[in-house]
Amino acid sequence: MELKITAEEMTGFLDEVFPQVRGMFGIDRMDETLLVMRLFNDDKHLRPGGTVSGPAMFSLADVAAYVATLGFVGKESLAVTIHCSIDFMRKPVAGVDLLAEARVLKLGRALSVTDVLLFSEGTTQPVAHASLTYSIPPTRA
Amino acid sequence: MELKITAEEMTGFLDEVFPQVRGMFGIDRMDETLLVMRLFNDDKHLRPGGTVSGPAMFSLADVAAYVATLGFVGKESLAVTIHCSIDFMRKPVAGVDLLAEARVLKLGRALSVTDVLLFSEGTTQPVAHASLTYSIPPTRA
Amino acid sequence: MELKITAEEMTGFLDEVFPQVRGMFGIDRMDETLLVMRLFNDDKHLRPGGTVSGPAMFSLADVAAYVATLGFVGKESLAVTIHCSIDFMRKPVAGVDLLAEARVLKLGRALSVTDVLLFSEGTTQPVAHASLTYSIPPTRA
Amino acid sequence: MELKITAEEMTGFLDEVFPQVRGMFGIDRMDETLLVMRLFNDDKHLRPGGTVSGPAMFSLADVAAYVATLGFVGKESLAVTIHCSIDFMRKPVAGVDLLAEARVLKLGRALSVTDVLLFSEGTTQPVAHASLTYSIPPTRA
């Protein structure tokens, strides 16, 4: 599968459709096999103790799966999450960014399935593992 | 099972341990069979179009399962989410609060499993359905 | 929503499309709000110690969600499971049938979401809790 | 992490504790990073049309996660599945074995989390993706 959109175009598209999370996420890498997104370390997403909260981890997994899917579909589509299963496995490291590695396992006409692993930057053991299903609306002609 | 804590004590406890979400959630009902929590309608949690975002729905399901579990365990415990499966089924209604109905299906020594249905206030069809597993640390003597 | 098929028609339909599980499951109740299916106690589904195995519990949850969905869709549709999340919460009681209570939470044009609770017959604490998503193919004209 | 048991010992252990599935599964590869298990193609696990059924895919994912976990824990432990999330993404190829690639993402004192991808033999697109959590009982002294 080939990407239909670049990382720069995607960043502009995210800022446009989700202005409320502008500056919260960054795209580190975006190619046919892997998307890497970053949740910038920020007091707003923290639990007491300085680690990233569960909802912030969910947000990163969700946006990473969205971006990974739209990479192949293009920015004209309004995809919505229909399912997420997420395992929280380790406590994130305090004070560092959180990284998501997203891989699209299936891209059908109506649904995509994306595997996402979350890591605290600089570590190799995943802090969380998620699988997300997006519903992809039919392309308008 | 009997509750070990009242709704008022729980509200105070949440404010203390999660100051960053103070004022975001309310407890409508808390008894042995059902917990009802409310996510107050607020611009911060919204997607374009005014409906509640996926991460905000996840947050409500997560905190509802936490509160439902701690109701039976007491406020001394530091429970953490280890798993969440959530199905997003309908678009929330714009401009109204989101309600969570949480039921503890299992309360073991080390784990709880809680079923959560989310509704837009004033409607009867659930917008999302989640199951959350919490790890409950052993009580300190 | 109204049912499009009776329990008797459904039983005949299951025997026809899944002959390899004939006699394995029964329909105890089938109406607009609840489907109750039964996995007959049988040596084939057992773990050592005489309790029902995980795969047998999955099978019962899966067929219950299928039957609950087809009740509203009719027997002409070839629905397939696209997702299942299942929590195994308690050890089933040895030597008794397993019952599934299935409730369709969403019936869309393309997808259904069904909540399933599994019980050992004669007990009130669920042994497992599942949520299943079925893909419903468009009706052929 | 080092394995505490060889593939041969594991096969003998499975035959002993799950005699009812003897001959159903094989271990193709078992090392520190990856376990590959095989569900032998067999009429019993089939749907009409000759493809592997959902319950048979669940069984393979479940036993693969069990074996992958016990590889690091040793055969004295009685682990039980407490959660499985599985996405069924493609129709398995008829008439061939099904392979599971299992990777242990977390091995804690009380819980393991294992990622499993299922493939029809000879193909590269996964037919299903699962995440399984096992409860590991404390080692007896």
PDB file of C-alpha atoms in Angstrom, chain D:
ATOM      1  CA  MET D   1      14.400 -13.515  29.874  1.00  0.00           C
ATOM      2  CA  GLU D   2      15.424 -17.136  29.480  1.00  0.00           C
ATOM      3  CA  LEU D   3      13.147 -20.042  28.703  1.00  0.00           C
ATOM      4  CA  LYS D   4      12.667 -22.503  31.544  1.00  0.00           C
ATOM      5  CA  ILE D   5      11.391 -25.355  29.410  1.00  0.00           C
ATOM      6  CA  THR D   6      12.065 -26.800  25.949  1.00  0.00           C
ATOM      7  CA  ALA D   7       9.509 -27.250  23.168  1.00  0.00           C
ATOM      8  CA  GLU D   8       9.650 -31.028  23.692  1.00  0.00           C
ATOM      9  CA  GLU D   9       8.957 -30.742  27.417  1.00  0.00           C
ATOM     10  CA  MET D  10       6.138 -28.301  26.684  1.00  0.00           C
ATOM     11  CA  THR D  11       4.515 -30.683  24.207  1.00  0.00           C
ATOM     12  CA  GLY D  12       4.615 -33.455  26.785  1.00  0.00           C
ATOM     13  CA  PHE D  13       3.198 -31.107  29.420  1.00  0.00           C
ATOM     14  CA  LEU D  14       0.302 -30.031  27.142  1.00  0.00           C
ATOM     15  CA  ASP D  15      -0.565 -33.667  26.352  1.00  0.00           C
ATOM     16  CA  GLU D  16      -0.653 -34.364  30.063  1.00  0.00           C
ATOM     17  CA  VAL D  17      -2.737 -31.398  31.262  1.00  0.00           C
ATOM     18  CA  PHE D  18      -5.015 -31.039  28.198  1.00  0.00           C
ATOM     19  CA  PRO D  19      -5.440 -34.604  26.935  1.00  0.00           C
ATOM     20  CA  GLN D  20      -8.649 -33.621  25.121  1.00  0.00           C
ATOM     21  CA  VAL D  21      -6.700 -31.499  22.583  1.00  0.00           C
ATOM     22  CA  ARG D  22      -3.855 -33.965  22.074  1.00  0.00           C
ATOM     23  CA  GLY D  23      -2.679 -33.909  18.459  1.00  0.00           C
ATOM     24  CA  MET D  24      -4.563 -30.685  17.690  1.00  0.00           C
ATOM     25  CA  PHE D  25      -1.629 -28.265  18.076  1.00  0.00           C
ATOM     26  CA  GLY D  26       2.108 -28.333  17.352  1.00  0.00           C
ATOM     27  CA  ILE D  27       5.036 -26.119  18.351  1.00  0.00           C
ATOM     28  CA  ASP D  28       6.997 -24.947  15.290  1.00  0.00           C
ATOM     29  CA  ARG D  29       9.380 -22.637  17.086  1.00  0.00           C
ATOM     30  CA  MET D  30       9.949 -21.638  20.679  1.00  0.00           C
ATOM     31  CA  ASP D  31      12.637 -19.216  21.738  1.00  0.00           C
ATOM     32  CA  GLU D  32      13.068 -16.107  23.878  1.00  0.00           C
ATOM     33  CA  THR D  33      11.527 -13.713  21.348  1.00  0.00           C
ATOM     34  CA  LEU D  34       8.859 -15.704  19.517  1.00  0.00           C
ATOM     35  CA  LEU D  35       6.652 -18.737  19.823  1.00  0.00           C
ATOM     36  CA  VAL D  36       5.078 -20.207  16.690  1.00  0.00           C
ATOM     37  CA  MET D  37       2.235 -22.676  17.184  1.00  0.00           C
ATOM     38  CA  ARG D  38       0.264 -24.568  14.576  1.00  0.00           C
ATOM     39  CA  LEU D  39      -3.354 -25.666  14.479  1.00  0.00           C
ATOM     40  CA  PHE D  40      -3.410 -28.729  12.255  1.00  0.00           C
ATOM     41  CA  ASN D  41      -5.964 -28.504   9.489  1.00  0.00           C
ATOM     42  CA  ASP D  42      -8.797 -30.786  10.499  1.00  0.00           C
ATOM     43  CA  ASP D  43     -12.480 -31.100   9.613  1.00  0.00           C
ATOM     44  CA  LYS D  44     -13.511 -30.589  13.232  1.00  0.00           C
ATOM     45  CA  HIS D  45     -12.450 -26.938  13.360  1.00  0.00           C
ATOM     46  CA  LEU D  46     -14.060 -25.875  10.135  1.00  0.00           C
ATOM     47  CA  ARG D  47     -16.921 -23.661   9.135  1.00  0.00           C
ATOM     48  CA  PRO D  48     -18.915 -24.496   6.031  1.00  0.00           C
ATOM     49  CA  GLY D  49     -16.659 -23.664   3.086  1.00  0.00           C
ATOM     50  CA  GLY D  50     -13.642 -25.248   4.709  1.00  0.00           C
ATOM     51  CA  THR D  51     -12.226 -22.247   6.579  1.00  0.00           C
ATOM     52  CA  VAL D  52     -11.203 -22.366  10.224  1.00  0.00           C
ATOM     53  CA  SER D  53     -13.977 -21.319  12.646  1.00  0.00           C
ATOM     54  CA  GLY D  54     -13.776 -18.403  15.094  1.00  0.00           C
ATOM     55  CA  PRO D  55     -13.687 -20.693  18.147  1.00  0.00           C
ATOM     56  CA  ALA D  56     -10.812 -22.684  16.616  1.00  0.00           C
ATOM     57  CA  MET D  57      -8.895 -19.425  16.025  1.00  0.00           C
ATOM     58  CA  PHE D  58      -9.580 -18.392  19.613  1.00  0.00           C
ATOM     59  CA  SER D  59      -8.335 -21.798  20.827  1.00  0.00           C
ATOM     60  CA  LEU D  60      -5.079 -21.438  18.905  1.00  0.00           C
ATOM     61  CA  ALA D  61      -4.491 -17.880  20.184  1.00  0.00           C
ATOM     62  CA  ASP D  62      -5.281 -18.994  23.735  1.00  0.00           C
ATOM     63  CA  VAL D  63      -2.974 -22.013  23.753  1.00  0.00           C
ATOM     64  CA  ALA D  64      -0.192 -20.007  22.045  1.00  0.00           C
ATOM     65  CA  ALA D  65      -0.362 -17.324  24.757  1.00  0.00           C
ATOM     66  CA  TYR D  66      -0.408 -20.050  27.418  1.00  0.00           C
ATOM     67  CA  VAL D  67       2.648 -21.797  25.983  1.00  0.00           C
ATOM     68  CA  ALA D  68       4.507 -18.518  25.404  1.00  0.00           C
ATOM     69  CA  THR D  69       3.896 -17.521  29.032  1.00  0.00           C
ATOM     70  CA  LEU D  70       4.762 -20.902  30.533  1.00  0.00           C
ATOM     71  CA  GLY D  71       7.974 -20.932  28.520  1.00  0.00           C
ATOM     72  CA  PHE D  72       9.230 -18.222  30.889  1.00  0.00           C
ATOM     73  CA  VAL D  73       7.435 -19.437  34.016  1.00  0.00           C
ATOM     74  CA  GLY D  74       7.936 -23.188  33.809  1.00  0.00           C
ATOM     75  CA  LYS D  75       5.472 -26.047  33.741  1.00  0.00           C
ATOM     76  CA  GLU D  76       4.647 -26.139  37.435  1.00  0.00           C
ATOM     77  CA  SER D  77       2.266 -23.172  37.192  1.00  0.00           C
ATOM     78  CA  LEU D  78      -1.456 -23.355  36.510  1.00  0.00           C
ATOM     79  CA  ALA D  79      -2.050 -20.138  34.562  1.00  0.00           C
ATOM     80  CA  VAL D  80      -5.586 -19.177  33.535  1.00  0.00           C
ATOM     81  CA  THR D  81      -6.799 -16.758  30.863  1.00  0.00           C
ATOM     82  CA  ILE D  82      -8.452 -13.724  32.396  1.00  0.00           C
ATOM     83  CA  HIS D  83      -8.923 -11.647  29.259  1.00  0.00           C
ATOM     84  CA  CYS D  84      -8.823 -11.975  25.491  1.00  0.00           C
ATOM     85  CA  SER D  85      -9.434  -9.323  22.867  1.00  0.00           C
ATOM     86  CA  ILE D  86      -9.433 -10.724  19.354  1.00  0.00           C
ATOM     87  CA  ASP D  87      -9.963  -9.050  15.983  1.00  0.00           C
ATOM     88  CA  PHE D  88     -10.953 -11.307  13.112  1.00  0.00           C
ATOM     89  CA  MET D  89      -9.613  -9.524  10.044  1.00  0.00           C
ATOM     90  CA  ARG D  90      -9.600 -11.877   7.067  1.00  0.00           C
ATOM     91  CA  LYS D  91     -11.099 -15.202   6.070  1.00  0.00           C
ATOM     92  CA  PRO D  92      -8.577 -18.001   6.660  1.00  0.00           C
ATOM     93  CA  VAL D  93      -7.444 -19.925   3.589  1.00  0.00           C
ATOM     94  CA  ALA D  94      -9.266 -23.240   3.269  1.00  0.00           C
ATOM     95  CA  GLY D  95      -7.373 -26.499   3.575  1.00  0.00           C
ATOM     96  CA  VAL D  96      -4.174 -25.275   5.223  1.00  0.00           C
ATOM     97  CA  ASP D  97      -2.864 -25.165   8.797  1.00  0.00           C
ATOM     98  CA  LEU D  98      -3.245 -22.020  10.897  1.00  0.00           C
ATOM     99  CA  LEU D  99      -0.107 -20.551  12.487  1.00  0.00           C
ATOM    100  CA  ALA D 100       0.125 -18.330  15.574  1.00  0.00           C
ATOM    101  CA  GLU D 101       3.029 -16.001  16.279  1.00  0.00           C
ATOM    102  CA  ALA D 102       3.002 -15.178  20.000  1.00  0.00           C
ATOM    103  CA  ARG D 103       5.135 -12.586  21.742  1.00  0.00           C
ATOM    104  CA  VAL D 104       5.048 -12.029  25.511  1.00  0.00           C
ATOM    105  CA  LEU D 105       4.805  -8.247  25.985  1.00  0.00           C
ATOM    106  CA  LYS D 106       4.774  -8.333  29.754  1.00  0.00           C
ATOM    107  CA  LEU D 107       5.637 -10.943  32.307  1.00  0.00           C
ATOM    108  CA  GLY D 108       4.824  -9.714  35.790  1.00  0.00           C
ATOM    109  CA  ARG D 109       4.637 -11.610  39.045  1.00  0.00           C
ATOM    110  CA  ALA D 110       0.892 -12.107  38.758  1.00  0.00           C
ATOM    111  CA  LEU D 111      -0.023 -11.373  35.119  1.00  0.00           C
ATOM    112  CA  SER D 112       1.319 -11.860  31.603  1.00  0.00           C
ATOM    113  CA  VAL D 113       0.219 -10.047  28.439  1.00  0.00           C
ATOM    114  CA  THR D 114       0.809 -11.771  25.102  1.00  0.00           C
ATOM    115  CA  ASP D 115       0.328 -10.471  21.578  1.00  0.00           C
ATOM    116  CA  VAL D 116      -0.736 -13.098  19.025  1.00  0.00           C
ATOM    117  CA  LEU D 117      -0.991 -12.845  15.247  1.00  0.00           C
ATOM    118  CA  LEU D 118      -2.697 -15.668  13.324  1.00  0.00           C
ATOM    119  CA  PHE D 119      -1.834 -16.546   9.716  1.00  0.00           C
ATOM    120  CA  SER D 120      -3.003 -19.149   7.249  1.00  0.00           C
ATOM    121  CA  GLU D 121       0.137 -21.092   6.334  1.00  0.00           C
ATOM    122  CA  GLY D 122       1.814 -19.689   3.250  1.00  0.00           C
ATOM    123  CA  THR D 123       0.290 -16.205   3.533  1.00  0.00           C
ATOM    124  CA  THR D 124       1.645 -12.937   4.969  1.00  0.00           C
ATOM    125  CA  GLN D 125      -1.519 -11.030   5.880  1.00  0.00           C
ATOM    126  CA  PRO D 126      -2.754 -11.924   9.377  1.00  0.00           C
ATOM    127  CA  VAL D 127      -6.243 -13.443   9.624  1.00  0.00           C
ATOM    128  CA  ALA D 128      -6.637 -12.436  13.265  1.00  0.00           C
ATOM    129  CA  HIS D 129      -4.908 -10.441  15.999  1.00  0.00           C
ATOM    130  CA  ALA D 130      -5.334 -11.119  19.693  1.00  0.00           C
ATOM    131  CA  SER D 131      -4.093  -9.891  23.043  1.00  0.00           C
ATOM    132  CA  LEU D 132      -4.411 -12.261  25.978  1.00  0.00           C
ATOM    133  CA  THR D 133      -3.866 -11.737  29.692  1.00  0.00           C
ATOM    134  CA  TYR D 134      -3.013 -14.709  31.861  1.00  0.00           C
ATOM    135  CA  SER D 135      -3.131 -14.822  35.623  1.00  0.00           C
ATOM    136  CA  ILE D 136      -0.052 -16.604  36.944  1.00  0.00           C
ATOM    137  CA  PRO D 137      -0.526 -18.158  40.361  1.00  0.00           C
ATOM    138  CA  PRO D 138       2.256 -17.602  42.876  1.00  0.00           C
ATOM    139  CA  THR D 139       4.898 -20.307  42.763  1.00  0.00           C
ATOM    140  CA  ARG D 140       4.517 -22.889  45.461  1.00  0.00           C
ATOM    141  CA  ALA D 141       7.653 -23.324  47.545  1.00  0.00           C
TER     142      ALA D 141
END
